[in-house]
């Protein structure tokens, strides 16, 4: 019995005794002077190889031109097409009705973008037929491509630009009176076109505001006469404005009128 108790006691002590640490591998010896270690940095090299043929050189130039066009494409789409007038009018309509977030900005931009593609389709088709396809067939040079591509856009912008706005920028730039449309510089035509588009959009926005403003005034007068001064008139007039816009089929009239204004 004593032998059994002694064996159990020894076994218990062995359970609580931590194991001996394993022998660690010796660490690599460090040099005495750490400053003698060489500092290794990655190298970056740029090289320009000679083009094997003219086609390889032309392909590289075309890639550079394509990247440049993609960079300025948003500005061209916004400032040299019908996008400006459409986006401004839709934003003014939303404020006139009183729905600050309906329709959302993404819907307004998307609708303006697709209407721009619809309105500018004849211009883009002419650019494709007279400029892009001949250049892809290597029938014209890149300089001729630019001249032919800008002509339809120039004609479109001139039709929508007021002479007063164009004359203002020509006078500021010190340009002579152009003889024909081809003599109008783009540096004066583009800002004149944008200015004219903004003026036209604000005129349309004013006409949109008038009926909704009348509804607001009528509702405010009725609430004031009933002594309900604490009730916001906008909250009461909003359903009436929405009902009026739906009854007259406002989206049909507005989109149709805006589209026809460019033709």
PDB file of C-alpha atoms in Angstrom:
ATOM      1  CA  UNK A   1       0.000   0.000   0.000  1.00  0.00           C
ATOM      2  CA  UNK A   2       2.844   2.335   0.818  1.00  0.00           C
ATOM      3  CA  UNK A   3       4.538   1.425  -2.456  1.00  0.00           C
ATOM      4  CA  UNK A   4       1.351   2.287  -4.404  1.00  0.00           C
ATOM      5  CA  UNK A   5       1.060   5.693  -2.671  1.00  0.00           C
ATOM      6  CA  UNK A   6       4.699   6.475  -3.396  1.00  0.00           C
ATOM      7  CA  UNK A   7       4.230   5.598  -7.072  1.00  0.00           C
ATOM      8  CA  UNK A   8       1.185   7.859  -7.381  1.00  0.00           C
ATOM      9  CA  UNK A   9       3.037  10.713  -5.683  1.00  0.00           C
ATOM     10  CA  UNK A  10       5.979  10.406  -8.095  1.00  0.00           C
ATOM     11  CA  UNK A  11       3.652  10.324 -11.084  1.00  0.00           C
ATOM     12  CA  UNK A  12       1.883  13.489  -9.917  1.00  0.00           C
ATOM     13  CA  UNK A  13       5.144  15.316  -9.472  1.00  0.00           C
ATOM     14  CA  UNK A  14       6.197  14.357 -12.995  1.00  0.00           C
ATOM     15  CA  UNK A  15       3.004  15.911 -14.381  1.00  0.00           C
ATOM     16  CA  UNK A  16       3.843  19.332 -12.867  1.00  0.00           C
ATOM     17  CA  UNK A  17       7.523  19.355 -13.757  1.00  0.00           C
ATOM     18  CA  UNK A  18       8.012  21.428 -16.971  1.00  0.00           C
ATOM     19  CA  UNK A  19       9.884  19.696 -19.786  1.00  0.00           C
ATOM     20  CA  UNK A  20      13.454  20.661 -20.488  1.00  0.00           C
ATOM     21  CA  UNK A  21      13.855  23.217 -23.304  1.00  0.00           C
ATOM     22  CA  UNK A  22      15.021  21.843 -26.628  1.00  0.00           C
ATOM     23  CA  UNK A  23      18.472  22.685 -27.791  1.00  0.00           C
ATOM     24  CA  UNK A  24      18.318  25.830 -29.922  1.00  0.00           C
ATOM     25  CA  UNK A  25      20.264  26.134 -33.120  1.00  0.00           C
ATOM     26  CA  UNK A  26      23.112  28.623 -32.913  1.00  0.00           C
ATOM     27  CA  UNK A  27      22.274  32.006 -34.479  1.00  0.00           C
ATOM     28  CA  UNK A  28      24.352  33.024 -37.515  1.00  0.00           C
ATOM     29  CA  UNK A  29      27.293  35.115 -36.590  1.00  0.00           C
ATOM     30  CA  UNK A  30      26.977  38.793 -37.440  1.00  0.00           C
ATOM     31  CA  UNK A  31      29.885  40.699 -38.850  1.00  0.00           C
ATOM     32  CA  UNK A  32      31.740  42.913 -36.471  1.00  0.00           C
ATOM     33  CA  UNK A  33      31.070  46.058 -38.513  1.00  0.00           C
ATOM     34  CA  UNK A  34      27.494  46.288 -39.793  1.00  0.00           C
ATOM     35  CA  UNK A  35      28.453  49.198 -42.034  1.00  0.00           C
ATOM     36  CA  UNK A  36      30.363  46.818 -44.283  1.00  0.00           C
ATOM     37  CA  UNK A  37      27.136  45.149 -45.441  1.00  0.00           C
ATOM     38  CA  UNK A  38      26.193  46.183 -49.015  1.00  0.00           C
ATOM     39  CA  UNK A  39      22.843  48.042 -49.425  1.00  0.00           C
ATOM     40  CA  UNK A  40      20.858  46.337 -52.191  1.00  0.00           C
ATOM     41  CA  UNK A  41      18.159  48.406 -53.903  1.00  0.00           C
ATOM     42  CA  UNK A  42      15.912  47.455 -56.840  1.00  0.00           C
ATOM     43  CA  UNK A  43      16.799  49.000 -60.173  1.00  0.00           C
ATOM     44  CA  UNK A  44      14.344  50.558 -62.652  1.00  0.00           C
ATOM     45  CA  UNK A  45      15.385  50.949 -66.252  1.00  0.00           C
ATOM     46  CA  UNK A  46      13.706  52.666 -69.216  1.00  0.00           C
ATOM     47  CA  UNK A  47      14.617  51.842 -72.765  1.00  0.00           C
ATOM     48  CA  UNK A  48      13.484  53.034 -76.187  1.00  0.00           C
ATOM     49  CA  UNK A  49      13.946  50.613 -79.018  1.00  0.00           C
ATOM     50  CA  UNK A  50      14.021  51.516 -82.641  1.00  0.00           C
ATOM     51  CA  UNK A  51      10.809  50.738 -84.508  1.00  0.00           C
ATOM     52  CA  UNK A  52      11.165  47.803 -86.871  1.00  0.00           C
ATOM     53  CA  UNK A  53       8.810  49.311 -89.445  1.00  0.00           C
ATOM     54  CA  UNK A  54       6.581  52.310 -90.019  1.00  0.00           C
ATOM     55  CA  UNK A  55       3.470  50.378 -89.013  1.00  0.00           C
ATOM     56  CA  UNK A  56       4.890  49.660 -85.555  1.00  0.00           C
ATOM     57  CA  UNK A  57       5.703  53.349 -85.083  1.00  0.00           C
ATOM     58  CA  UNK A  58       2.236  54.361 -86.259  1.00  0.00           C
ATOM     59  CA  UNK A  59       0.580  51.930 -83.820  1.00  0.00           C
ATOM     60  CA  UNK A  60       2.431  53.475 -80.891  1.00  0.00           C
ATOM     61  CA  UNK A  61       1.350  56.970 -81.940  1.00  0.00           C
ATOM     62  CA  UNK A  62      -2.247  55.805 -82.317  1.00  0.00           C
ATOM     63  CA  UNK A  63      -2.244  54.410 -78.773  1.00  0.00           C
ATOM     64  CA  UNK A  64      -0.993  57.746 -77.421  1.00  0.00           C
ATOM     65  CA  UNK A  65      -3.658  59.614 -79.385  1.00  0.00           C
ATOM     66  CA  UNK A  66      -6.350  57.203 -78.180  1.00  0.00           C
ATOM     67  CA  UNK A  67      -5.399  57.731 -74.531  1.00  0.00           C
ATOM     68  CA  UNK A  68      -5.436  61.501 -75.072  1.00  0.00           C
ATOM     69  CA  UNK A  69      -8.893  61.350 -76.653  1.00  0.00           C
ATOM     70  CA  UNK A  70     -10.225  59.243 -73.785  1.00  0.00           C
ATOM     71  CA  UNK A  71      -8.918  61.849 -71.343  1.00  0.00           C
ATOM     72  CA  UNK A  72     -10.746  64.765 -72.971  1.00  0.00           C
ATOM     73  CA  UNK A  73     -13.812  62.750 -74.045  1.00  0.00           C
ATOM     74  CA  UNK A  74     -15.929  63.693 -70.971  1.00  0.00           C
ATOM     75  CA  UNK A  75     -15.302  67.401 -71.564  1.00  0.00           C
ATOM     76  CA  UNK A  76     -16.157  67.029 -75.254  1.00  0.00           C
ATOM     77  CA  UNK A  77     -19.342  65.120 -74.431  1.00  0.00           C
ATOM     78  CA  UNK A  78     -20.512  67.670 -71.859  1.00  0.00           C
ATOM     79  CA  UNK A  79     -19.495  70.964 -73.478  1.00  0.00           C
ATOM     80  CA  UNK A  80     -19.823  70.283 -77.214  1.00  0.00           C
ATOM     81  CA  UNK A  81     -23.122  68.388 -77.319  1.00  0.00           C
ATOM     82  CA  UNK A  82     -26.706  68.795 -76.126  1.00  0.00           C
ATOM     83  CA  UNK A  83     -25.899  67.358 -72.693  1.00  0.00           C
ATOM     84  CA  UNK A  84     -25.614  70.750 -70.956  1.00  0.00           C
ATOM     85  CA  UNK A  85     -29.112  71.955 -71.805  1.00  0.00           C
ATOM     86  CA  UNK A  86     -30.748  68.640 -70.952  1.00  0.00           C
ATOM     87  CA  UNK A  87     -29.055  68.196 -67.575  1.00  0.00           C
ATOM     88  CA  UNK A  88     -29.744  71.783 -66.455  1.00  0.00           C
ATOM     89  CA  UNK A  89     -33.415  71.678 -67.454  1.00  0.00           C
ATOM     90  CA  UNK A  90     -34.045  68.379 -65.675  1.00  0.00           C
ATOM     91  CA  UNK A  91     -32.352  69.697 -62.534  1.00  0.00           C
ATOM     92  CA  UNK A  92     -34.474  72.866 -62.618  1.00  0.00           C
ATOM     93  CA  UNK A  93     -37.610  70.773 -63.074  1.00  0.00           C
ATOM     94  CA  UNK A  94     -36.782  68.738 -59.978  1.00  0.00           C
ATOM     95  CA  UNK A  95     -36.327  71.915 -57.934  1.00  0.00           C
ATOM     96  CA  UNK A  96     -39.517  73.458 -59.327  1.00  0.00           C
ATOM     97  CA  UNK A  97     -41.630  70.501 -58.296  1.00  0.00           C
ATOM     98  CA  UNK A  98     -40.018  70.481 -54.871  1.00  0.00           C
ATOM     99  CA  UNK A  99     -38.747  66.895 -54.827  1.00  0.00           C
ATOM    100  CA  UNK A 100     -35.133  67.465 -53.851  1.00  0.00           C
ATOM    101  CA  UNK A 101     -33.941  63.883 -54.436  1.00  0.00           C
ATOM    102  CA  UNK A 102     -36.549  62.538 -56.879  1.00  0.00           C
ATOM    103  CA  UNK A 103     -35.627  61.695 -59.551  1.00  0.00           C
ATOM    104  CA  UNK A 104     -32.087  60.949 -58.299  1.00  0.00           C
ATOM    105  CA  UNK A 105     -29.101  62.659 -59.841  1.00  0.00           C
ATOM    106  CA  UNK A 106     -27.998  59.379 -61.432  1.00  0.00           C
ATOM    107  CA  UNK A 107     -31.314  59.124 -63.265  1.00  0.00           C
ATOM    108  CA  UNK A 108     -31.065  62.727 -64.499  1.00  0.00           C
ATOM    109  CA  UNK A 109     -27.515  62.231 -65.767  1.00  0.00           C
ATOM    110  CA  UNK A 110     -28.365  58.891 -67.380  1.00  0.00           C
ATOM    111  CA  UNK A 111     -31.457  60.267 -69.123  1.00  0.00           C
ATOM    112  CA  UNK A 112     -29.511  63.307 -70.330  1.00  0.00           C
ATOM    113  CA  UNK A 113     -26.733  61.060 -71.604  1.00  0.00           C
ATOM    114  CA  UNK A 114     -28.984  58.776 -73.641  1.00  0.00           C
ATOM    115  CA  UNK A 115     -30.994  61.701 -75.005  1.00  0.00           C
ATOM    116  CA  UNK A 116     -27.669  63.241 -76.021  1.00  0.00           C
ATOM    117  CA  UNK A 117     -26.776  60.092 -77.962  1.00  0.00           C
ATOM    118  CA  UNK A 118     -30.190  60.227 -79.651  1.00  0.00           C
ATOM    119  CA  UNK A 119     -29.930  63.909 -80.572  1.00  0.00           C
ATOM    120  CA  UNK A 120     -26.297  63.707 -81.678  1.00  0.00           C
ATOM    121  CA  UNK A 121     -26.755  60.482 -83.674  1.00  0.00           C
ATOM    122  CA  UNK A 122     -26.759  62.255 -87.091  1.00  0.00           C
ATOM    123  CA  UNK A 123     -23.615  64.182 -86.138  1.00  0.00           C
ATOM    124  CA  UNK A 124     -21.836  61.063 -84.896  1.00  0.00           C
ATOM    125  CA  UNK A 125     -22.864  59.148 -88.041  1.00  0.00           C
ATOM    126  CA  UNK A 126     -21.408  61.860 -90.241  1.00  0.00           C
ATOM    127  CA  UNK A 127     -18.173  61.827 -88.244  1.00  0.00           C
ATOM    128  CA  UNK A 128     -17.972  58.053 -88.624  1.00  0.00           C
ATOM    129  CA  UNK A 129     -18.643  58.077 -92.371  1.00  0.00           C
ATOM    130  CA  UNK A 130     -16.457  61.027 -93.358  1.00  0.00           C
ATOM    131  CA  UNK A 131     -13.623  60.872 -90.831  1.00  0.00           C
ATOM    132  CA  UNK A 132     -13.292  57.696 -88.776  1.00  0.00           C
ATOM    133  CA  UNK A 133     -13.826  55.020 -91.401  1.00  0.00           C
ATOM    134  CA  UNK A 134     -11.539  56.648 -94.032  1.00  0.00           C
ATOM    135  CA  UNK A 135      -8.799  56.936 -91.415  1.00  0.00           C
ATOM    136  CA  UNK A 136      -9.182  53.277 -90.417  1.00  0.00           C
ATOM    137  CA  UNK A 137      -8.874  52.363 -94.095  1.00  0.00           C
ATOM    138  CA  UNK A 138      -5.719  54.544 -94.197  1.00  0.00           C
ATOM    139  CA  UNK A 139      -7.235  56.753 -96.884  1.00  0.00           C
ATOM    140  CA  UNK A 140      -6.679  60.020 -94.985  1.00  0.00           C
ATOM    141  CA  UNK A 141      -4.088  61.242 -92.522  1.00  0.00           C
ATOM    142  CA  UNK A 142      -4.710  62.023 -88.891  1.00  0.00           C
ATOM    143  CA  UNK A 143      -4.673  65.756 -89.600  1.00  0.00           C
ATOM    144  CA  UNK A 144      -7.401  65.358 -92.221  1.00  0.00           C
ATOM    145  CA  UNK A 145      -9.306  63.117 -89.801  1.00  0.00           C
ATOM    146  CA  UNK A 146      -9.366  65.883 -87.185  1.00  0.00           C
ATOM    147  CA  UNK A 147     -10.499  68.489 -89.717  1.00  0.00           C
ATOM    148  CA  UNK A 148     -13.279  66.289 -91.055  1.00  0.00           C
ATOM    149  CA  UNK A 149     -14.411  65.158 -87.611  1.00  0.00           C
ATOM    150  CA  UNK A 150     -14.732  68.674 -86.221  1.00  0.00           C
ATOM    151  CA  UNK A 151     -16.863  69.984 -89.094  1.00  0.00           C
ATOM    152  CA  UNK A 152     -20.177  68.320 -88.044  1.00  0.00           C
ATOM    153  CA  UNK A 153     -19.643  69.383 -84.423  1.00  0.00           C
ATOM    154  CA  UNK A 154     -18.841  72.924 -85.545  1.00  0.00           C
ATOM    155  CA  UNK A 155     -22.023  73.116 -87.609  1.00  0.00           C
ATOM    156  CA  UNK A 156     -24.109  71.769 -84.727  1.00  0.00           C
ATOM    157  CA  UNK A 157     -22.684  74.253 -82.233  1.00  0.00           C
ATOM    158  CA  UNK A 158     -23.079  77.174 -84.635  1.00  0.00           C
ATOM    159  CA  UNK A 159     -26.797  76.378 -85.090  1.00  0.00           C
ATOM    160  CA  UNK A 160     -27.350  76.523 -81.333  1.00  0.00           C
ATOM    161  CA  UNK A 161     -25.057  79.474 -80.557  1.00  0.00           C
ATOM    162  CA  UNK A 162     -26.321  83.026 -80.408  1.00  0.00           C
ATOM    163  CA  UNK A 163     -24.438  85.537 -82.510  1.00  0.00           C
ATOM    164  CA  UNK A 164     -24.219  87.876 -79.531  1.00  0.00           C
ATOM    165  CA  UNK A 165     -22.413  85.276 -77.421  1.00  0.00           C
ATOM    166  CA  UNK A 166     -20.079  84.321 -80.245  1.00  0.00           C
ATOM    167  CA  UNK A 167     -19.273  87.953 -80.966  1.00  0.00           C
ATOM    168  CA  UNK A 168     -18.455  88.510 -77.288  1.00  0.00           C
ATOM    169  CA  UNK A 169     -15.747  85.837 -77.215  1.00  0.00           C
ATOM    170  CA  UNK A 170     -14.386  86.832 -80.622  1.00  0.00           C
ATOM    171  CA  UNK A 171     -14.084  90.416 -79.370  1.00  0.00           C
ATOM    172  CA  UNK A 172     -12.361  89.334 -76.160  1.00  0.00           C
ATOM    173  CA  UNK A 173      -9.920  87.146 -78.090  1.00  0.00           C
ATOM    174  CA  UNK A 174      -9.222  89.923 -80.592  1.00  0.00           C
ATOM    175  CA  UNK A 175     -10.247  87.753 -83.542  1.00  0.00           C
ATOM    176  CA  UNK A 176     -11.363  89.211 -86.853  1.00  0.00           C
ATOM    177  CA  UNK A 177     -14.892  88.728 -88.090  1.00  0.00           C
ATOM    178  CA  UNK A 178     -15.020  85.205 -89.598  1.00  0.00           C
ATOM    179  CA  UNK A 179     -15.932  84.946 -93.264  1.00  0.00           C
ATOM    180  CA  UNK A 180     -17.581  81.519 -93.011  1.00  0.00           C
ATOM    181  CA  UNK A 181     -18.193  78.747 -90.494  1.00  0.00           C
ATOM    182  CA  UNK A 182     -14.783  77.184 -91.074  1.00  0.00           C
ATOM    183  CA  UNK A 183     -13.063  80.371 -89.960  1.00  0.00           C
ATOM    184  CA  UNK A 184     -14.673  80.353 -86.496  1.00  0.00           C
ATOM    185  CA  UNK A 185     -12.015  79.219 -83.990  1.00  0.00           C
ATOM    186  CA  UNK A 186     -12.998  76.500 -81.555  1.00  0.00           C
ATOM    187  CA  UNK A 187     -11.461  78.439 -78.673  1.00  0.00           C
ATOM    188  CA  UNK A 188     -14.228  81.036 -79.100  1.00  0.00           C
ATOM    189  CA  UNK A 189     -17.000  78.774 -80.363  1.00  0.00           C
ATOM    190  CA  UNK A 190     -17.040  76.292 -77.463  1.00  0.00           C
ATOM    191  CA  UNK A 191     -17.479  78.855 -74.612  1.00  0.00           C
ATOM    192  CA  UNK A 192     -20.016  80.766 -76.701  1.00  0.00           C
ATOM    193  CA  UNK A 193     -21.960  77.552 -77.286  1.00  0.00           C
ATOM    194  CA  UNK A 194     -21.944  76.668 -73.569  1.00  0.00           C
ATOM    195  CA  UNK A 195     -23.084  80.178 -72.643  1.00  0.00           C
ATOM    196  CA  UNK A 196     -25.946  80.004 -75.126  1.00  0.00           C
ATOM    197  CA  UNK A 197     -26.966  76.573 -73.848  1.00  0.00           C
ATOM    198  CA  UNK A 198     -27.065  77.791 -70.267  1.00  0.00           C
ATOM    199  CA  UNK A 199     -29.186  80.792 -71.231  1.00  0.00           C
ATOM    200  CA  UNK A 200     -31.618  78.611 -73.160  1.00  0.00           C
ATOM    201  CA  UNK A 201     -31.832  76.118 -70.288  1.00  0.00           C
ATOM    202  CA  UNK A 202     -32.597  78.891 -67.792  1.00  0.00           C
ATOM    203  CA  UNK A 203     -35.326  80.276 -70.061  1.00  0.00           C
ATOM    204  CA  UNK A 204     -36.956  76.849 -70.229  1.00  0.00           C
ATOM    205  CA  UNK A 205     -36.543  76.477 -66.463  1.00  0.00           C
ATOM    206  CA  UNK A 206     -38.347  79.790 -65.880  1.00  0.00           C
ATOM    207  CA  UNK A 207     -41.323  78.577 -67.911  1.00  0.00           C
ATOM    208  CA  UNK A 208     -41.346  75.362 -65.878  1.00  0.00           C
ATOM    209  CA  UNK A 209     -41.343  77.256 -62.593  1.00  0.00           C
ATOM    210  CA  UNK A 210     -44.368  79.446 -63.361  1.00  0.00           C
ATOM    211  CA  UNK A 211     -47.233  76.882 -63.000  1.00  0.00           C
ATOM    212  CA  UNK A 212     -45.686  75.276 -59.929  1.00  0.00           C
ATOM    213  CA  UNK A 213     -45.134  78.707 -58.358  1.00  0.00           C
ATOM    214  CA  UNK A 214     -48.811  79.528 -58.882  1.00  0.00           C
ATOM    215  CA  UNK A 215     -49.809  76.334 -57.070  1.00  0.00           C
ATOM    216  CA  UNK A 216     -47.502  77.215 -54.155  1.00  0.00           C
ATOM    217  CA  UNK A 217     -49.014  80.697 -53.881  1.00  0.00           C
ATOM    218  CA  UNK A 218     -52.592  79.397 -53.976  1.00  0.00           C
ATOM    219  CA  UNK A 219     -51.902  76.762 -51.340  1.00  0.00           C
ATOM    220  CA  UNK A 220     -50.080  79.274 -49.104  1.00  0.00           C
ATOM    221  CA  UNK A 221     -52.999  81.731 -49.366  1.00  0.00           C
ATOM    222  CA  UNK A 222     -55.560  79.054 -48.496  1.00  0.00           C
ATOM    223  CA  UNK A 223     -53.573  77.852 -45.493  1.00  0.00           C
ATOM    224  CA  UNK A 224     -53.079  81.427 -44.268  1.00  0.00           C
ATOM    225  CA  UNK A 225     -56.801  82.184 -44.550  1.00  0.00           C
ATOM    226  CA  UNK A 226     -57.605  79.026 -42.569  1.00  0.00           C
ATOM    227  CA  UNK A 227     -55.180  80.016 -39.840  1.00  0.00           C
ATOM    228  CA  UNK A 228     -52.943  77.012 -40.431  1.00  0.00           C
ATOM    229  CA  UNK A 229     -49.741  78.996 -40.386  1.00  0.00           C
ATOM    230  CA  UNK A 230     -47.690  76.233 -38.773  1.00  0.00           C
ATOM    231  CA  UNK A 231     -48.288  73.801 -41.649  1.00  0.00           C
ATOM    232  CA  UNK A 232     -45.599  74.110 -44.365  1.00  0.00           C
ATOM    233  CA  UNK A 233     -47.233  75.030 -47.702  1.00  0.00           C
ATOM    234  CA  UNK A 234     -44.692  72.926 -49.614  1.00  0.00           C
ATOM    235  CA  UNK A 235     -45.919  69.760 -47.926  1.00  0.00           C
ATOM    236  CA  UNK A 236     -49.492  70.448 -49.054  1.00  0.00           C
ATOM    237  CA  UNK A 237     -48.686  71.734 -52.542  1.00  0.00           C
ATOM    238  CA  UNK A 238     -46.371  68.847 -53.505  1.00  0.00           C
ATOM    239  CA  UNK A 239     -49.183  66.343 -54.234  1.00  0.00           C
ATOM    240  CA  UNK A 240     -51.010  68.941 -56.335  1.00  0.00           C
ATOM    241  CA  UNK A 241     -47.862  69.707 -58.342  1.00  0.00           C
ATOM    242  CA  UNK A 242     -47.216  66.031 -58.952  1.00  0.00           C
ATOM    243  CA  UNK A 243     -50.842  65.517 -59.985  1.00  0.00           C
ATOM    244  CA  UNK A 244     -50.656  68.469 -62.398  1.00  0.00           C
ATOM    245  CA  UNK A 245     -47.412  67.202 -63.924  1.00  0.00           C
ATOM    246  CA  UNK A 246     -48.846  63.724 -64.416  1.00  0.00           C
ATOM    247  CA  UNK A 247     -52.197  64.915 -65.825  1.00  0.00           C
ATOM    248  CA  UNK A 248     -50.560  67.039 -68.526  1.00  0.00           C
ATOM    249  CA  UNK A 249     -48.089  64.200 -69.292  1.00  0.00           C
ATOM    250  CA  UNK A 250     -45.179  66.435 -68.384  1.00  0.00           C
ATOM    251  CA  UNK A 251     -42.333  64.068 -69.212  1.00  0.00           C
ATOM    252  CA  UNK A 252     -43.704  63.515 -72.719  1.00  0.00           C
ATOM    253  CA  UNK A 253     -44.061  67.237 -73.351  1.00  0.00           C
ATOM    254  CA  UNK A 254     -40.728  68.194 -71.815  1.00  0.00           C
ATOM    255  CA  UNK A 255     -38.601  65.494 -73.445  1.00  0.00           C
ATOM    256  CA  UNK A 256     -40.310  66.021 -76.802  1.00  0.00           C
ATOM    257  CA  UNK A 257     -39.859  69.791 -76.676  1.00  0.00           C
ATOM    258  CA  UNK A 258     -36.211  69.550 -75.643  1.00  0.00           C
ATOM    259  CA  UNK A 259     -35.438  67.047 -78.390  1.00  0.00           C
ATOM    260  CA  UNK A 260     -37.184  69.103 -81.061  1.00  0.00           C
ATOM    261  CA  UNK A 261     -35.397  72.271 -79.967  1.00  0.00           C
ATOM    262  CA  UNK A 262     -32.128  70.929 -81.417  1.00  0.00           C
ATOM    263  CA  UNK A 263     -33.523  70.182 -84.875  1.00  0.00           C
TER     264      UNK A 263
END
